CSV table of C-alpha atoms in Angstrom, one decimal:
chain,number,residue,atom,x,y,z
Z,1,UNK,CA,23.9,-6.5,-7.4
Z,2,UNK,CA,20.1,-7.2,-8.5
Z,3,UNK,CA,19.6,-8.3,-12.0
Z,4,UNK,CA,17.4,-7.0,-14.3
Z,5,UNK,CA,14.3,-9.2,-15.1
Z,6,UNK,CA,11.4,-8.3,-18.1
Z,7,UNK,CA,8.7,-6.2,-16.9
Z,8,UNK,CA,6.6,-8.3,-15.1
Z,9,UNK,CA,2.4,-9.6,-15.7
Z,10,UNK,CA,-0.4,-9.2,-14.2
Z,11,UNK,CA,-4.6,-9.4,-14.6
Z,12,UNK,CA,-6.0,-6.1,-16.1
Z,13,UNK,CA,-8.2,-4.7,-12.7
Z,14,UNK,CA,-11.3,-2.2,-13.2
Z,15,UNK,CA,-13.6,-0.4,-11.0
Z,16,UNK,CA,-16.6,0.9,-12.7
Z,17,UNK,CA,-18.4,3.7,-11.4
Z,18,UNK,CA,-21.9,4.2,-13.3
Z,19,UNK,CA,-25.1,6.1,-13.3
Z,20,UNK,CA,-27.3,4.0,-15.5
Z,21,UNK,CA,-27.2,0.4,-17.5
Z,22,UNK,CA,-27.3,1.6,-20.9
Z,23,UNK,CA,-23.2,3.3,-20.2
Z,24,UNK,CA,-22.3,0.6,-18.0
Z,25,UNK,CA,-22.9,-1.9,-20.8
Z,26,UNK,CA,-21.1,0.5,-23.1
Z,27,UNK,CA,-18.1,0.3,-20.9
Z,28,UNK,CA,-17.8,-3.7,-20.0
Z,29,UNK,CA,-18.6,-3.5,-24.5
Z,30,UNK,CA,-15.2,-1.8,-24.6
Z,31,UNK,CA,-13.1,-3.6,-22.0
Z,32,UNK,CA,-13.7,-6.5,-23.3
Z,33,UNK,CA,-13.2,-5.4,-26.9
Z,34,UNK,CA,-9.5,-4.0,-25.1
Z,35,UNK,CA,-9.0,-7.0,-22.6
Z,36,UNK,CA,-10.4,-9.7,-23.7
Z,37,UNK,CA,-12.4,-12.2,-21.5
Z,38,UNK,CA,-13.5,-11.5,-17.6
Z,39,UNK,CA,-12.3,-13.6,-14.8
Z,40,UNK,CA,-14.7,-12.5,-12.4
Z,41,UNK,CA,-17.1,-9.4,-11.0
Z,42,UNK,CA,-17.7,-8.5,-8.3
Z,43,UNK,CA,-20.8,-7.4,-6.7
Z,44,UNK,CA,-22.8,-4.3,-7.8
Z,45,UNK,CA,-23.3,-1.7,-5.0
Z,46,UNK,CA,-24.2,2.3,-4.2
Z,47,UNK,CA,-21.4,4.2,-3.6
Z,48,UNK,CA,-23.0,6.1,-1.1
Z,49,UNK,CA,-23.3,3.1,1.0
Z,50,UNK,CA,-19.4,4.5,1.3
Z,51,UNK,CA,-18.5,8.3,1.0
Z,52,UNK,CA,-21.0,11.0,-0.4
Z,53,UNK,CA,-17.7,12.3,-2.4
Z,54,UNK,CA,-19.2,11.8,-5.7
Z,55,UNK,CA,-22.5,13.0,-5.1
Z,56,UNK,CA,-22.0,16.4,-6.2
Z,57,UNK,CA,-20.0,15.5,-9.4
Z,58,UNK,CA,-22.3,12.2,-10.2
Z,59,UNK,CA,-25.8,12.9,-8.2
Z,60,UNK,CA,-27.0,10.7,-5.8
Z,61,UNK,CA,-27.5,7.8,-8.0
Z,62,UNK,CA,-24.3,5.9,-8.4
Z,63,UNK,CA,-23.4,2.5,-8.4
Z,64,UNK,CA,-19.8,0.4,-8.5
Z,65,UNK,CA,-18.2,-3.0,-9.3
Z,66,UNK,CA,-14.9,-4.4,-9.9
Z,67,UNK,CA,-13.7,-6.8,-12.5
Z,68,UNK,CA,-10.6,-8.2,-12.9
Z,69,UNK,CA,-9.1,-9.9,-16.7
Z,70,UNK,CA,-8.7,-13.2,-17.6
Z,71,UNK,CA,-5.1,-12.7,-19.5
Z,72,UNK,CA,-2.4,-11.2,-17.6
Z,73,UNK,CA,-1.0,-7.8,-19.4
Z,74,UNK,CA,2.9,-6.8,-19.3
Z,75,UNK,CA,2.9,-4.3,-16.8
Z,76,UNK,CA,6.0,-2.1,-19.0
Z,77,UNK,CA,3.4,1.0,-20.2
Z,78,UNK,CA,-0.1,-0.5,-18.5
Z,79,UNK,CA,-0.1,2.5,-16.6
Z,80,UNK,CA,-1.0,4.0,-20.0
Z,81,UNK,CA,-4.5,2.0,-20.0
Z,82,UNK,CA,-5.4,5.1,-17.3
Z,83,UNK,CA,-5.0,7.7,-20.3
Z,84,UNK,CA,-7.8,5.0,-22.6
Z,85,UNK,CA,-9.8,5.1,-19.5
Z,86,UNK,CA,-10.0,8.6,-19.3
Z,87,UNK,CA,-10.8,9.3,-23.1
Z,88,UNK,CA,-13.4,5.8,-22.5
Z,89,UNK,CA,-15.0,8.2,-19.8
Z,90,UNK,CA,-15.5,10.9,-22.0
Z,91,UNK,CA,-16.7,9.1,-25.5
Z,92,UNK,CA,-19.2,7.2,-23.2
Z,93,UNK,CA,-21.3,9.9,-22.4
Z,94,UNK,CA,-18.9,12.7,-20.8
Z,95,UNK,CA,-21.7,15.1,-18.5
Z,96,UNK,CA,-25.2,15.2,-18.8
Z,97,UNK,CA,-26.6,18.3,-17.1
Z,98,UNK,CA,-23.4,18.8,-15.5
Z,99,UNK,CA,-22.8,15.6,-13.9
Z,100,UNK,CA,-20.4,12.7,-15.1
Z,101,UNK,CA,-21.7,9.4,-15.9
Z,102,UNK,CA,-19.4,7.0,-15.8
Z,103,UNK,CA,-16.2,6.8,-13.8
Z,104,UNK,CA,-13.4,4.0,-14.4
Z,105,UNK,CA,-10.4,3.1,-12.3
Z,106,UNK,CA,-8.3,1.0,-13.4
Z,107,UNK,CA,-5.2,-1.1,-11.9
Z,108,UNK,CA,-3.9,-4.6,-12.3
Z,109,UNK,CA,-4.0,-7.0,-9.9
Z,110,UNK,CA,-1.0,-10.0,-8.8
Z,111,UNK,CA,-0.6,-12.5,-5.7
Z,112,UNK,CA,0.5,-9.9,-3.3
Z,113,UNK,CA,-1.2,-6.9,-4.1
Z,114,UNK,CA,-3.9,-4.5,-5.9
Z,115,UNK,CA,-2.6,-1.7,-7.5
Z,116,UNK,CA,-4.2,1.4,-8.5
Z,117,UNK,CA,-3.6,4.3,-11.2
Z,118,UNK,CA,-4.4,7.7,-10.9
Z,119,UNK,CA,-3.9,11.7,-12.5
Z,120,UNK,CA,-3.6,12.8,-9.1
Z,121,UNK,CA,-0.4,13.0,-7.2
Z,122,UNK,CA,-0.1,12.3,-3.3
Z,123,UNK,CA,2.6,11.3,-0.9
Z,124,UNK,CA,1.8,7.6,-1.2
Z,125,UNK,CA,1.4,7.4,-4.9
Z,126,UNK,CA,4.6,7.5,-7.3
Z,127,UNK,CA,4.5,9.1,-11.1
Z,128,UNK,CA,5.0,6.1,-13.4
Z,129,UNK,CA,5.2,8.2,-16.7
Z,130,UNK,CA,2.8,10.2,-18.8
Z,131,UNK,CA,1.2,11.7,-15.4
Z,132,UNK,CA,-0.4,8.8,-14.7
Z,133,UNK,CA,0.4,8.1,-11.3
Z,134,UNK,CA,0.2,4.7,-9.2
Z,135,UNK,CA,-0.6,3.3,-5.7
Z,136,UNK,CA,-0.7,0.1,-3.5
Z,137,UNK,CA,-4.0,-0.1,-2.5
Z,138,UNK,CA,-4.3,-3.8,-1.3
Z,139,UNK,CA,-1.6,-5.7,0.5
Z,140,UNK,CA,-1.5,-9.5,0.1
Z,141,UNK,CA,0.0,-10.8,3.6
Z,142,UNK,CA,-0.8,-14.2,5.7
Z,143,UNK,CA,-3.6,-15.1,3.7
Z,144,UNK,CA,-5.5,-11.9,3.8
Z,145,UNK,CA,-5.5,-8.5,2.1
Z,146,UNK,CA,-4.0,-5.9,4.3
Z,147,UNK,CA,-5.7,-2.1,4.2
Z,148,UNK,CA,-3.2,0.7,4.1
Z,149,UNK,CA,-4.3,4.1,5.4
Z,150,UNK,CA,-5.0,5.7,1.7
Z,151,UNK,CA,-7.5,2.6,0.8
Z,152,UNK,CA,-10.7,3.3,-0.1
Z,153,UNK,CA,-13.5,2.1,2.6
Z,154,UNK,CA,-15.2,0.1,-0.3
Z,155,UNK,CA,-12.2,-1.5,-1.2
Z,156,UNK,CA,-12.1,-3.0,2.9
Z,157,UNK,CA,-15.8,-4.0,2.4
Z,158,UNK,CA,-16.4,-7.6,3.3
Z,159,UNK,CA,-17.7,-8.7,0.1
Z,160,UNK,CA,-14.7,-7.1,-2.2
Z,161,UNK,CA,-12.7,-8.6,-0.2
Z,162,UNK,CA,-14.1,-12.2,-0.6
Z,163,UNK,CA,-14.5,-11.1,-4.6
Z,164,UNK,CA,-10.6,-9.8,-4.3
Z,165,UNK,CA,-9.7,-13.4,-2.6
Z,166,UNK,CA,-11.0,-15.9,-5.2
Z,167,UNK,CA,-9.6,-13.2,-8.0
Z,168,UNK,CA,-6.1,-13.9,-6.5
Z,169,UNK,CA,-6.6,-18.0,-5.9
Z,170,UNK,CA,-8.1,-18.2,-10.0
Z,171,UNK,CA,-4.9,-16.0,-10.9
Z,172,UNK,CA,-2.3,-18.4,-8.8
Z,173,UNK,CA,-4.0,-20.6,-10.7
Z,174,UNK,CA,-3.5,-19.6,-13.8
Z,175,UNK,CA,0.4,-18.9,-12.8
Z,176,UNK,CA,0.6,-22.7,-12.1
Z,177,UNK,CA,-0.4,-23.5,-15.4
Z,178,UNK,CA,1.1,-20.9,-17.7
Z,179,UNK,CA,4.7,-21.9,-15.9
């Protein structure tokens, strides 16, 4: 019979979804203020180098970046942080002529994966309490992130990837030295 361990850590992940600087800055203000120091970002780029999905809800101006957290959260109610992020989403500008402004995923990364949460339920997510739902998006196999057919083409993107990479080699890291 398995024994039953503490609720394991991991680094605090966001992807930021933005129309303008002035409520990006407000956000990264607040995750911070929440999360404490950033490990690393990744690069800035157009969502609609991607998938036009968002156009309609965000225009055609919309740009994205991931970060992940220096200090690694218990994981036991993190999937709450998707309930903050949704009220952050709204006090940070809600819609302007109809169109959101700012968009935040957020997720936690560990060695062997990148998980996301979510409001909306599918076959390859699983509720985790509060109707916050989560999903594997990244698989951590042979030294390279494995896509699974629900991933999000940016999240494949070469240059997430590298970003993705050194995030997981800083938090090994950090495991080594914390243990």
């Amino acid at each position: 019979m398995g024994e039953i361990k503490p609720s394991p850590k991991a680094h605090p992940f966001f992807a930021l979804m933005f129309t303008s600087e002035g409520h990006y800055g407000q956000v990264i203000e607040r995750l911070k203020e929440r999360f404490g120091e950033i490990l690393g970002s990744g690069p800035i780029y157009k969502v609609s180098d991607f998938t036009d999905y968002y156009e309609e809800e965000f225009g055609s101006v919309l740009n994205k970046q991931m970060f992940v957290f220096r200090e690694p959260r218990n994981l036991e109610n993190f999937h709450k942080v998707k309930i903050w992020t949704s009220g952050l989403e709204i006090s940070t500008g809600g819609k302007y002529n109809k169109l959101r402004l700012v968009n935040i995923d957020p997720g936690y990364l560990e060695p062997s994966k990148l998980v996301l949460y979510s409001t909306k339920n599918f076959s390859h997510r699983v509720h985790v309490g509060k109707g916050i739902f989560a999903e594997v998006t990244l698989i951590y196999e042979h030294g390279k992130f494995k896509f699974l057919p629900w991933t999000y083409p940016d999240y494949s993107w070469e240059k997430n990837i590298e970003f993705l990479l050194n995030m997981r080699r800083e938090i090994v890291k950090f495991a080594r030295k914390t243990h």
